[in-house]
Coordinates of C-alpha atoms in Angstrom, one line a residue:
M1 CA 89.5 104.2 96.9
M2 CA 89.4 101.5 94.1
M3 CA 92.0 99.2 95.8
V4 CA 90.8 96.1 97.5
E5 CA 93.0 97.0 100.5
N6 CA 90.8 100.1 101.0
T7 CA 87.7 98.0 101.6
S8 CA 88.2 98.1 105.3
F9 CA 88.3 101.9 105.3
Q10 CA 85.1 102.0 103.2
H11 CA 83.5 99.7 105.8
A12 CA 84.7 101.9 108.6
L13 CA 83.4 105.1 106.8
A14 CA 80.0 103.5 106.3
Q15 CA 79.7 102.2 109.8
S16 CA 80.7 105.6 111.2
V17 CA 78.1 107.4 109.1
A18 CA 75.4 104.9 109.9
T19 CA 76.0 105.0 113.6
T20 CA 76.0 108.8 113.8
A21 CA 72.9 109.0 111.6
F22 CA 70.9 106.5 113.8
I23 CA 71.9 108.4 116.9
T24 CA 70.8 111.7 115.2
E25 CA 67.4 110.1 114.2
G26 CA 66.9 108.9 117.8
G27 CA 67.2 105.2 117.0
S28 CA 64.9 104.8 114.0
E29 CA 63.8 101.3 112.8
T30 CA 64.7 102.0 109.1
C31 CA 67.8 103.4 107.5
P32 CA 67.8 107.2 107.5
D33 CA 67.7 108.9 104.1
T34 CA 70.9 110.8 105.0
V35 CA 73.1 107.6 105.3
L36 CA 73.7 106.7 101.7
P37 CA 74.4 110.2 100.3
T38 CA 76.8 110.9 103.2
V39 CA 78.6 107.6 102.8
L40 CA 79.0 108.2 99.0
L41 CA 80.2 111.8 99.7
S42 CA 82.8 110.5 102.2
F43 CA 84.0 108.0 99.6
T44 CA 84.3 110.8 97.1
L45 CA 86.2 113.1 99.5
T46 CA 88.6 110.3 100.4
T47 CA 89.4 109.8 96.7
L48 CA 89.9 113.5 96.1
L49 CA 92.2 113.8 99.2
T50 CA 94.2 110.8 98.0
S51 CA 94.6 112.3 94.5
L52 CA 95.5 115.7 96.0
A53 CA 98.2 114.0 98.2
F54 CA 99.8 112.3 95.2
F55 CA 99.6 115.5 93.2
L56 CA 101.4 117.6 95.9
L57 CA 104.1 114.9 96.3
G58 CA 104.7 115.0 92.6
Y59 CA 104.5 118.8 92.2
F60 CA 107.0 119.4 95.0
N61 CA 109.3 116.4 94.0
L62 CA 108.6 114.7 97.3
G63 CA 107.7 111.3 95.9
K64 CA 110.5 109.5 97.8
I65 CA 108.9 110.3 101.1
V66 CA 106.7 107.2 100.6
Y67 CA 109.9 105.1 101.1
F68 CA 110.3 106.4 104.6
F69 CA 107.7 103.8 105.7
P70 CA 109.8 100.7 106.7
K71 CA 109.0 97.4 105.1
H72 CA 107.9 95.8 108.4
V73 CA 105.4 98.7 109.0
I74 CA 103.9 98.2 105.5
L75 CA 103.7 94.5 106.1
G76 CA 102.0 95.0 109.4
C77 CA 99.4 97.2 107.8
I78 CA 98.8 94.8 105.0
S79 CA 98.5 91.9 107.5
G80 CA 95.9 93.9 109.4
I81 CA 94.0 94.4 106.2
G82 CA 94.2 90.7 105.6
V83 CA 92.8 89.8 109.0
F84 CA 90.0 92.3 108.3
V85 CA 89.2 90.6 104.9
V86 CA 89.1 87.2 106.5
Q87 CA 86.9 88.4 109.4
T88 CA 84.6 90.2 107.0
G89 CA 84.4 87.2 104.7
L90 CA 83.4 84.9 107.7
E91 CA 80.8 87.5 108.8
V92 CA 79.3 88.0 105.3
S93 CA 79.3 84.3 104.5
K94 CA 77.3 83.4 107.6
G95 CA 75.3 86.6 107.6
T96 CA 76.1 87.3 111.2
D97 CA 77.1 90.4 113.2
K98 CA 80.7 91.3 113.9
I99 CA 82.8 88.6 115.3
E100 CA 83.8 89.1 119.0
W101 CA 87.4 88.2 119.5
T102 CA 86.8 86.4 122.7
L103 CA 86.6 82.7 123.4
A104 CA 82.8 82.8 124.1
G105 CA 82.3 85.0 120.9
L106 CA 84.2 82.5 118.7
E107 CA 82.4 79.5 120.2
R108 CA 79.1 81.3 119.5
F109 CA 80.0 82.2 116.0
F110 CA 81.1 78.6 114.9
A111 CA 78.3 76.9 116.9
T112 CA 75.3 78.8 115.4
G113 CA 74.0 79.1 111.9
N114 CA 74.7 77.1 108.8
Q115 CA 78.3 76.0 109.0
F116 CA 78.4 75.2 105.2
L117 CA 78.1 79.0 104.5
F118 CA 81.8 79.6 105.4
V119 CA 83.0 76.1 104.7
L120 CA 82.1 76.6 101.0
P121 CA 84.3 79.7 100.5
V122 CA 87.2 77.9 102.3
L123 CA 86.8 75.0 99.9
L124 CA 86.8 77.5 96.9
V125 CA 90.0 79.1 98.2
I126 CA 91.7 75.7 98.5
A127 CA 90.6 74.8 95.0
L128 CA 92.0 78.1 93.6
R129 CA 95.3 77.5 95.4
A130 CA 95.6 74.0 94.1
L131 CA 94.9 75.2 90.5
L132 CA 97.5 78.0 90.8
R133 CA 100.1 75.6 92.1
I134 CA 99.3 73.2 89.2
S135 CA 99.5 76.1 86.7
K136 CA 103.0 77.1 87.9
K137 CA 104.2 73.6 87.1
L138 CA 103.0 73.8 83.6
S139 CA 105.2 75.3 80.9
T140 CA 102.4 77.5 79.6
P141 CA 101.6 80.5 81.9
M142 CA 97.9 81.0 82.7
P143 CA 97.5 84.6 83.9
L144 CA 93.7 84.5 83.3
L145 CA 93.1 81.6 85.6
P146 CA 92.2 83.6 88.8
P147 CA 89.7 86.0 87.1
L148 CA 88.1 83.1 85.1
F149 CA 87.8 81.1 88.4
F150 CA 86.0 83.9 90.1
L151 CA 83.7 84.5 87.2
S152 CA 82.8 80.8 87.1
V153 CA 81.7 80.7 90.8
T154 CA 78.3 82.3 90.2
P155 CA 77.2 80.2 87.2
L156 CA 78.5 77.0 88.8
F157 CA 76.5 77.9 92.0
Y158 CA 73.3 78.2 90.0
L159 CA 74.1 75.0 88.0
T160 CA 74.6 73.1 91.3
L161 CA 71.2 74.3 92.5
Y162 CA 69.7 73.1 89.3
L163 CA 71.3 69.7 89.4
L164 CA 70.4 69.2 93.0
S165 CA 66.8 70.4 92.4
I166 CA 67.1 73.1 95.0
D167 CA 64.8 76.1 94.4
L168 CA 65.9 79.7 95.1
S169 CA 63.6 80.2 98.1
T170 CA 65.2 77.2 99.9
A171 CA 68.7 78.5 99.1
R172 CA 67.7 82.0 100.3
A173 CA 66.2 80.5 103.5
S174 CA 69.5 78.7 104.1
G175 CA 71.4 82.0 103.9
F176 CA 73.0 81.7 100.4
F177 CA 71.5 85.0 99.3
F178 CA 71.2 88.5 100.7
P179 CA 67.8 89.4 102.1
E180 CA 65.3 90.2 99.3
T181 CA 63.9 93.7 99.1
T182 CA 60.1 93.8 98.9
P183 CA 57.8 96.7 97.9
T184 CA 55.7 98.2 100.6
S185 CA 53.3 101.1 100.8
P186 CA 55.2 104.3 100.6
P187 CA 55.1 106.7 103.6
P188 CA 53.0 109.8 103.2
G189 CA 54.7 112.2 100.9
S190 CA 57.2 109.7 99.5
P191 CA 57.3 109.0 95.7
S192 CA 56.2 105.6 94.3
P193 CA 57.4 103.0 94.0
Y194 CA 59.1 102.6 97.5
F195 CA 61.2 99.8 98.7
N196 CA 62.1 99.0 102.2
D197 CA 65.2 97.2 103.5
G198 CA 63.7 93.7 103.3
G199 CA 63.9 93.1 107.0
V200 CA 67.6 93.9 107.3
P201 CA 68.4 95.4 110.7
P202 CA 68.9 99.2 110.3
T203 CA 72.3 99.0 112.2
S204 CA 73.6 96.3 109.8
F205 CA 76.2 97.3 107.2
S206 CA 74.2 95.4 104.6
S207 CA 71.2 97.8 105.1
L208 CA 73.2 100.6 103.5
F209 CA 72.9 98.9 100.1
F210 CA 69.1 98.7 100.2
P211 CA 68.1 102.3 99.8
S212 CA 64.7 103.5 98.8
Y213 CA 64.0 105.0 95.4
S214 CA 63.1 108.1 97.2
L215 CA 66.8 108.8 97.6
L216 CA 67.2 109.0 93.9
Q217 CA 64.7 111.9 93.7
T218 CA 66.6 115.2 93.7
P219 CA 65.3 117.5 96.4
T220 CA 65.2 121.3 96.1
N221 CA 68.4 121.5 98.1
P222 CA 70.6 118.4 97.3
F223 CA 72.8 119.0 100.3
S224 CA 69.9 118.6 102.7
L225 CA 70.5 114.8 102.6
I226 CA 74.1 115.2 103.8
D227 CA 74.7 114.7 107.5
L228 CA 77.5 117.1 108.1
N229 CA 78.0 115.9 111.7
A230 CA 78.5 112.3 110.5
L231 CA 80.7 113.5 107.6
F232 CA 83.1 115.3 110.0
R233 CA 83.3 112.3 112.2
T234 CA 84.7 110.3 109.2
M235 CA 87.7 112.7 108.7
P236 CA 90.2 110.7 110.8
T237 CA 89.3 107.5 108.9
Q238 CA 89.6 109.5 105.6
V239 CA 93.1 110.7 106.6
G240 CA 94.1 107.2 107.5
C241 CA 93.0 105.9 104.2
V242 CA 95.1 108.6 102.4
L243 CA 98.1 107.7 104.4
F244 CA 97.6 104.0 103.7
S245 CA 97.3 104.7 100.0
L246 CA 100.7 106.5 100.1
M247 CA 102.2 103.6 102.1
H248 CA 100.9 101.2 99.5
V249 CA 103.0 102.6 96.7
P250 CA 106.2 100.6 97.4
I251 CA 104.1 97.4 97.2
N252 CA 102.5 98.1 93.8
I253 CA 105.6 97.8 91.6
P254 CA 106.8 94.5 93.0
S255 CA 103.2 93.2 92.8
M256 CA 103.1 94.2 89.2
S257 CA 106.5 92.5 88.6
M258 CA 105.0 89.3 89.9
S259 CA 101.9 89.6 87.7
V260 CA 104.0 90.0 84.5
G261 CA 106.1 87.0 85.3
V262 CA 109.3 88.5 86.8
D263 CA 111.1 86.0 89.1
V264 CA 110.4 87.2 92.7
D265 CA 111.1 85.1 95.7
M266 CA 108.1 85.0 97.9
S267 CA 109.5 82.4 100.4
T268 CA 110.8 84.9 102.9
E269 CA 107.6 86.6 104.2
D270 CA 108.5 85.4 107.8
Q271 CA 112.2 85.5 107.4
G272 CA 114.7 88.4 107.6
F273 CA 113.0 90.4 110.3
D274 CA 114.6 91.1 113.7
R275 CA 112.7 91.1 116.9
L276 CA 111.7 94.8 116.8
E277 CA 110.3 94.4 113.3
R278 CA 108.4 91.2 114.3
F279 CA 107.0 93.0 117.4
S280 CA 105.9 96.0 115.2
I281 CA 104.1 93.7 112.7
S282 CA 102.3 91.9 115.5
L283 CA 101.4 95.1 117.3
I284 CA 100.0 96.7 114.1
V285 CA 97.9 93.6 113.2
I286 CA 96.5 93.3 116.7
T287 CA 95.7 97.0 116.9
M288 CA 94.0 97.0 113.5
T289 CA 91.9 93.9 114.5
L290 CA 90.8 95.2 117.8
G291 CA 91.0 99.0 117.5
G292 CA 90.3 99.6 113.8
M293 CA 92.2 100.7 110.7
T294 CA 92.9 104.2 111.9
A295 CA 94.3 103.1 115.2
G296 CA 96.5 100.5 113.5
L297 CA 97.9 103.1 111.1
F298 CA 98.6 105.4 114.0
V299 CA 100.6 102.7 115.7
G300 CA 102.4 102.0 112.4
M301 CA 103.4 105.6 112.1
I302 CA 104.8 105.6 115.7
M303 CA 106.8 102.5 115.0
A304 CA 108.1 103.9 111.7
S305 CA 109.2 107.1 113.6
V306 CA 110.9 105.1 116.3
T307 CA 112.8 103.1 113.7
F308 CA 113.8 106.2 111.8
V309 CA 115.0 108.2 114.8
V310 CA 117.1 105.3 116.0
N311 CA 118.7 104.7 112.6
A312 CA 119.1 108.4 111.7
G313 CA 121.0 109.1 114.9
T314 CA 123.7 106.5 114.2
H315 CA 124.0 106.1 110.5
L316 CA 126.4 107.8 108.0
H317 CA 126.0 108.5 104.4
P318 CA 125.8 105.1 102.7
I319 CA 128.5 105.7 100.1
R320 CA 132.0 106.4 101.3
G321 CA 133.6 106.8 97.9
S322 CA 133.7 105.5 94.3
M323 CA 136.4 105.1 91.7
R324 CA 137.3 103.2 88.5
A325 CA 139.3 100.1 88.8
S326 CA 142.0 101.3 86.3
T327 CA 144.8 100.9 88.8
L328 CA 143.4 98.2 91.1
R329 CA 145.0 94.8 90.9
S330 CA 144.5 91.6 92.9
S331 CA 147.3 89.7 94.7
K332 CA 146.8 86.6 92.5
W333 CA 149.9 85.4 90.8
R334 CA 149.8 86.3 87.1
T335 CA 152.1 85.4 84.2
P336 CA 153.8 88.3 82.3
R337 CA 151.5 87.5 79.4
A338 CA 148.4 87.8 81.6
W339 CA 149.7 91.0 83.2
K340 CA 150.3 92.5 79.8
T341 CA 146.7 91.6 78.8
L342 CA 145.3 93.3 81.9
I343 CA 147.4 96.4 81.5
S344 CA 146.5 96.8 77.9
S345 CA 142.8 96.0 78.4
S346 CA 140.3 98.9 78.7
K347 CA 137.8 96.7 80.7
L348 CA 139.4 97.6 84.1
R349 CA 138.6 101.2 83.3
R350 CA 135.0 100.1 82.6
T351 CA 134.7 98.8 86.2
L352 CA 133.1 101.0 88.9
C353 CA 134.1 100.3 92.5
V354 CA 131.9 101.7 95.2
Q355 CA 132.7 101.5 98.9
L356 CA 129.8 101.6 101.4
Q357 CA 129.8 102.4 105.1
G358 CA 127.6 102.6 108.2
H359 CA 124.1 101.1 108.2
L360 CA 121.9 100.6 105.2
Y361 CA 118.2 100.9 106.2
F362 CA 114.9 101.9 104.7
A363 CA 115.5 105.7 104.8
N364 CA 118.9 105.8 103.0
I365 CA 118.8 102.8 100.7
N366 CA 117.0 104.8 98.0
L367 CA 119.6 107.5 98.3
F368 CA 122.2 104.8 97.7
A369 CA 120.3 103.4 94.7
D370 CA 119.8 106.8 93.2
E371 CA 123.5 107.7 93.5
I372 CA 124.5 104.3 91.9
K373 CA 122.2 105.0 89.0
A374 CA 123.6 108.6 88.7
L375 CA 127.2 107.2 88.6
L376 CA 126.2 104.8 85.8
L377 CA 124.4 107.5 83.9
E378 CA 127.4 109.9 83.9
T379 CA 128.8 107.9 81.0
P380 CA 125.9 105.8 79.7
N381 CA 126.8 102.3 78.6
W382 CA 130.4 102.8 79.7
F383 CA 130.6 100.6 82.8
N384 CA 130.4 96.9 82.2
Y385 CA 131.4 95.8 85.7
I386 CA 130.6 97.1 89.2
I387 CA 132.0 96.1 92.6
L388 CA 130.0 97.0 95.7
D389 CA 132.2 96.8 98.8
F390 CA 130.3 96.2 102.1
T391 CA 133.4 95.9 104.3
L392 CA 132.6 99.0 106.3
V393 CA 128.9 98.3 106.4
L394 CA 127.8 97.6 110.0
G395 CA 124.2 96.5 109.3
V396 CA 121.5 96.0 106.6
D397 CA 117.9 96.0 107.6
S398 CA 115.2 94.0 105.8
S399 CA 113.9 96.9 103.7
A400 CA 117.5 97.7 102.4
A401 CA 118.2 94.0 101.7
F402 CA 115.1 93.6 99.5
A403 CA 115.9 97.0 97.9
L404 CA 119.4 95.7 97.0
I405 CA 117.9 92.7 95.3
K406 CA 115.6 94.9 93.3
L407 CA 118.5 97.2 92.4
V408 CA 120.3 94.3 90.7
D409 CA 117.3 93.7 88.5
Q410 CA 117.1 97.5 87.7
M411 CA 120.8 97.6 86.6
K412 CA 120.5 94.7 84.2
P413 CA 119.2 96.8 81.3
R414 CA 122.3 99.1 81.6
K415 CA 124.6 96.6 79.9
L416 CA 126.3 95.6 83.1
R417 CA 127.8 92.2 82.5
W418 CA 128.9 91.4 86.1
I419 CA 128.1 92.7 89.6
S420 CA 130.3 91.7 92.5
F421 CA 129.2 92.2 96.2
V422 CA 132.1 92.2 98.8
T423 CA 130.7 91.2 102.1
G424 CA 133.8 91.9 104.1
K425 CA 132.9 89.2 106.6
E426 CA 133.2 85.4 106.7
D427 CA 129.6 85.0 107.6
G428 CA 128.2 87.1 104.8
F429 CA 126.2 90.3 104.9
P430 CA 125.5 91.8 108.3
C431 CA 121.7 91.4 108.1
T432 CA 119.0 88.9 109.1
V433 CA 117.9 88.3 105.6
N434 CA 119.8 85.6 103.7
L435 CA 121.0 88.1 101.2
S436 CA 123.9 86.1 99.9
E437 CA 121.7 83.2 98.8
Q438 CA 119.1 85.4 97.1
L439 CA 121.8 87.4 95.2
Q440 CA 123.6 84.3 94.0
R441 CA 120.4 83.2 92.3
K442 CA 120.8 86.2 90.0
A443 CA 122.7 85.8 86.7
G444 CA 125.9 87.8 86.5
V445 CA 126.3 88.3 90.3
G446 CA 129.2 87.3 92.4
I447 CA 129.6 87.2 96.2
K448 CA 133.1 87.5 97.6
Q449 CA 134.5 87.9 101.1
N450 CA 137.0 90.6 100.4
L451 CA 138.0 93.1 97.7
D452 CA 141.1 91.1 96.6
Q453 CA 138.9 88.1 95.8
A454 CA 136.5 90.3 93.8
L455 CA 139.3 91.9 91.8
S456 CA 140.7 88.4 91.2
E457 CA 137.4 87.2 89.8
L458 CA 137.1 90.3 87.7
E459 CA 140.6 89.7 86.2
D460 CA 139.8 86.1 85.6
L461 CA 136.7 87.2 83.6
I462 CA 138.7 89.6 81.5
L463 CA 141.5 87.2 80.8
E464 CA 139.1 84.3 79.9
E465 CA 137.3 86.6 77.5
K466 CA 140.6 87.3 75.9
E467 CA 141.9 83.7 75.7
S468 CA 140.5 80.5 77.3
G469 CA 142.9 79.3 80.1
L470 CA 144.8 82.5 80.4
A471 CA 143.4 83.3 83.8
N472 CA 144.8 80.2 85.3
E473 CA 148.1 80.1 83.5
I474 CA 150.9 79.3 86.0
I475 CA 154.7 79.6 85.6
M476 CA 155.8 78.3 88.9
T477 CA 154.0 77.3 92.1
S478 CA 155.4 77.4 95.6
P479 CA 156.3 73.7 95.7
E480 CA 158.1 74.1 92.3
I481 CA 160.1 77.0 93.8
A482 CA 161.0 74.9 96.8
R483 CA 162.2 72.0 94.6
K484 CA 164.2 74.4 92.5
L485 CA 165.8 75.9 95.6
L486 CA 166.8 72.4 96.8
K487 CA 168.0 71.3 93.4
E488 CA 169.7 74.4 91.9
G489 CA 170.3 76.7 94.8
E490 CA 169.1 80.2 95.7
S491 CA 171.1 82.1 93.0
S492 CA 169.7 80.0 90.1
T493 CA 166.1 80.3 91.5
L494 CA 166.4 84.0 91.9
K495 CA 167.6 84.5 88.3
H496 CA 164.7 82.3 87.1
I497 CA 162.2 84.4 89.0
L498 CA 163.7 87.7 87.7
T499 CA 163.5 86.2 84.2
V500 CA 159.8 85.5 84.7
H501 CA 159.2 89.1 85.8
C502 CA 161.4 90.6 83.1
P503 CA 160.8 88.4 80.1
T504 CA 162.4 90.9 77.6
A505 CA 165.6 91.4 79.6
A506 CA 168.9 89.9 78.3
L507 CA 170.6 87.2 80.4
S508 CA 173.5 89.6 81.1
T509 CA 171.0 92.1 82.5
I510 CA 169.5 89.4 84.8
D511 CA 173.0 88.3 85.9
A512 CA 174.0 91.9 86.7
L513 CA 170.7 92.6 88.5
S514 CA 170.9 89.4 90.7
K515 CA 174.2 90.6 92.2
Y516 CA 172.4 93.5 93.9
F517 CA 170.3 91.0 96.0
E518 CA 171.3 89.6 99.3
R519 CA 169.8 86.8 101.4
R520 CA 167.7 87.8 104.4
D521 CA 166.0 85.5 106.8
C522 CA 163.0 87.0 108.7
P523 CA 161.7 85.5 111.9
P524 CA 157.9 85.3 112.2
H525 CA 156.0 88.6 112.7
T526 CA 159.0 90.6 111.4
I527 CA 157.9 94.0 110.0
L528 CA 159.8 94.7 106.8
W529 CA 158.5 98.3 106.6
K530 CA 155.7 100.5 107.8
Q531 CA 153.3 102.6 105.9
D532 CA 154.6 106.1 104.8
S533 CA 158.2 105.1 105.5
A534 CA 161.0 105.9 103.0
P535 CA 161.6 103.0 100.6
E536 CA 165.1 101.4 100.8
F537 CA 164.8 98.1 99.0
L538 CA 162.6 95.7 97.1
A539 CA 162.5 92.0 97.8
V540 CA 161.9 88.7 96.0
I541 CA 160.1 86.1 98.1
L542 CA 161.8 82.7 97.8
S543 CA 160.0 80.8 100.6
G544 CA 157.4 81.5 103.3
S545 CA 154.7 84.3 102.9
L546 CA 154.2 87.9 103.8
L547 CA 151.1 89.9 104.7
S548 CA 150.6 93.4 103.3
T549 CA 148.1 95.7 105.1
L550 CA 146.7 99.1 103.9
E551 CA 145.9 100.7 107.2
E552 CA 144.0 103.7 105.7
E553 CA 141.7 101.5 103.6
A554 CA 139.7 99.7 106.2
G555 CA 142.5 97.3 107.0
T556 CA 142.6 95.9 103.5
K557 CA 145.0 92.9 103.5
E558 CA 146.6 90.7 100.9
D559 CA 149.0 87.8 101.0
V560 CA 152.4 87.8 99.3
A561 CA 153.3 84.3 98.0
P562 CA 156.8 82.9 97.0
G563 CA 157.8 84.1 93.6
D564 CA 156.3 87.6 94.1
I565 CA 158.3 90.8 94.0
I566 CA 157.4 93.5 96.6
G567 CA 158.3 97.1 97.2
E568 CA 159.1 97.8 93.6
F569 CA 156.5 100.6 93.0
S570 CA 157.5 102.9 95.9
L571 CA 161.2 102.3 95.3
T572 CA 161.0 103.3 91.6
L573 CA 158.8 106.3 92.2
A574 CA 160.8 109.5 92.9
G575 CA 159.9 110.7 96.4
G576 CA 157.5 107.8 96.9
E577 CA 156.6 106.5 100.3
R578 CA 155.6 103.0 101.4
E579 CA 151.8 102.5 100.9
D580 CA 151.4 99.6 103.2
V581 CA 152.7 97.7 106.2
T582 CA 154.4 94.4 105.3
R583 CA 155.3 91.8 107.8

C-alpha cells in the first residue's frame, strides 16, 4: 500500500467506508467515529493480502505468473492511475468536489473558484520538467534534484507570502490551506479536548483526516468502532489493489534501471502497439476514469485473457533448436590461409546458434529468455558469441520486443562479446516496434537479414582478431577470373583455381587432377542435383553463379560464386548424399 500508484485504491477504500458509514448513521452531519478505524483496518488488510499473495507466489515458485499480464494491459492500468492522479490533483488544488466528466461539469469546474489554485501546480510541474531537461544535458548527474525540488516548495511558498506581505488568514481564505480544525464543546460523554471537522462537509474525503481525539481513546471493546458492513463492501477494491500490485512488478525493475542511470529509451510510449493493444489501453483508461479502479482492472484482466487465448491457440514453443557453430560456415569466399585460421580456431565452437519459431509474445518470451540463460549457464563463460535466428518467427508483440531488448542487457555480464540477430526478412523483424533500430544502439549487437550474413560477420570478427585485413583477403575476384579465361584459356584458369584450393599440392598433382574435369555449359534454371540424391561429381565454377538451397532448414539459401568448388563434401564422404538443391 506504500506505492504512489495505490493512492487511487486508498481513495476508493476511504470513500466506500465513508459512504456506507453515513448511510448507516442515517445521514449525520459529522464524520461517524467508525469511519477512520474502518479505513485504517481496510488499508491494513489490503497490505496483508498483498504480502500474502507475494509470499504464496514465491513459496510455490509461481513468480513468473506476473509476466502473463501483457505490456499494453499494464500500460492501460498505469495510464488510468495517471488520469486519476491528475483529476485528484485538480480537485484538491481547487478544493472542489469530484470533477464531472461532462461538458457542463468541466465548464463549471474551470469557471468557478480561484483559478490560480491549479495554475500554480501546473507551473511547478513545468518548472520541474525544465530543470530535469537541463540536468540531463549536464555532464554531472543530479539524482537528488526531484526530491530537493519537492522539499523546497513549502518553504518557498511561505517565503513568497512573507515577501508579498500576505498573512495566513488571507491565504487560507483564498483556498491555499486545508480548512482549520477548531475546538468546540465536547458532546455529552466525550473526553476533552474535542475537535470538530472545521466545517468540512461530512461526505468529503478530506473530512476523514480531521478525526476527534475521542477516537484515540481505547474503548472497552476496540472492535466496536469497526463497521463490518463497510469493511466487507471494500473487499472487491482490496482484491483489485492486490492484483494491481502483482501487475506492477514488471514495471519496478525497468524503473529502477532508469533511476540508477541505465540507458533506457523512453521515446516509444505511443509506438510499437497494434490496434488491439491501443484499443485495450484506451478502454482501460476510460473505464478506470468513469467506472473506478476495480472496474478498470476487471476490463484489463478480460483483455489480457483474450490476448492470451488468441496467442496460445496459435503459437508454438519459441525455440526450435540450438547448436554450436563448430561446423557452420558462410558462403563468403575465403583464402586458404583464412580457411585454415577458421578451422583451427576454437571460437566457432564458442558460438551458440539458436533458431526460433512461431510467435513471440508476452506469455512465452520469458520462457525463451530463461532457456537462453540456461544454455549459457551449461558451460559458464564458455560462449563468446550468440546468433539468434528469427527466420521462422511469424510475429513479435510489443511485450516480447521490449523483453528482447532487456535480454541483451542481461547477457552482457556473461562475457558475450557479440550477439547477432537474424531477421530472416528484408523489412526487419515481424513486429510493430522498431526493434532493429533499438537493438543496433546496443554495443556488440549485429542485425543481419539471413544466417549466411551473420556467419560471415562472425568469421570476419574472428579473422580480424587474428590478423588485421585477413577477413577481406582476396585471391581472385569474378572479373579477374573472366580476364584470365579470356587471356589464358579455361585449362590454365582451372589449374590456377585448383592451386588456390590446394596450396600444398605439387604441380604434377594439379595437372593430373585437372584432366578429370570436363567443360559443361548449363542453361538458366538448370538443376545440377537434388537434395538426398547420390553424389556423382564435383564442380568448379568458372563463370556465372549457382544457388544452393537447404530445403529442410527453412529454405536456407546461399550463392555460389565463380572460383568456388561445390559438391566436394558429399562426394568424398562414403555413402554420403547431397545435402542441398543446386541450380
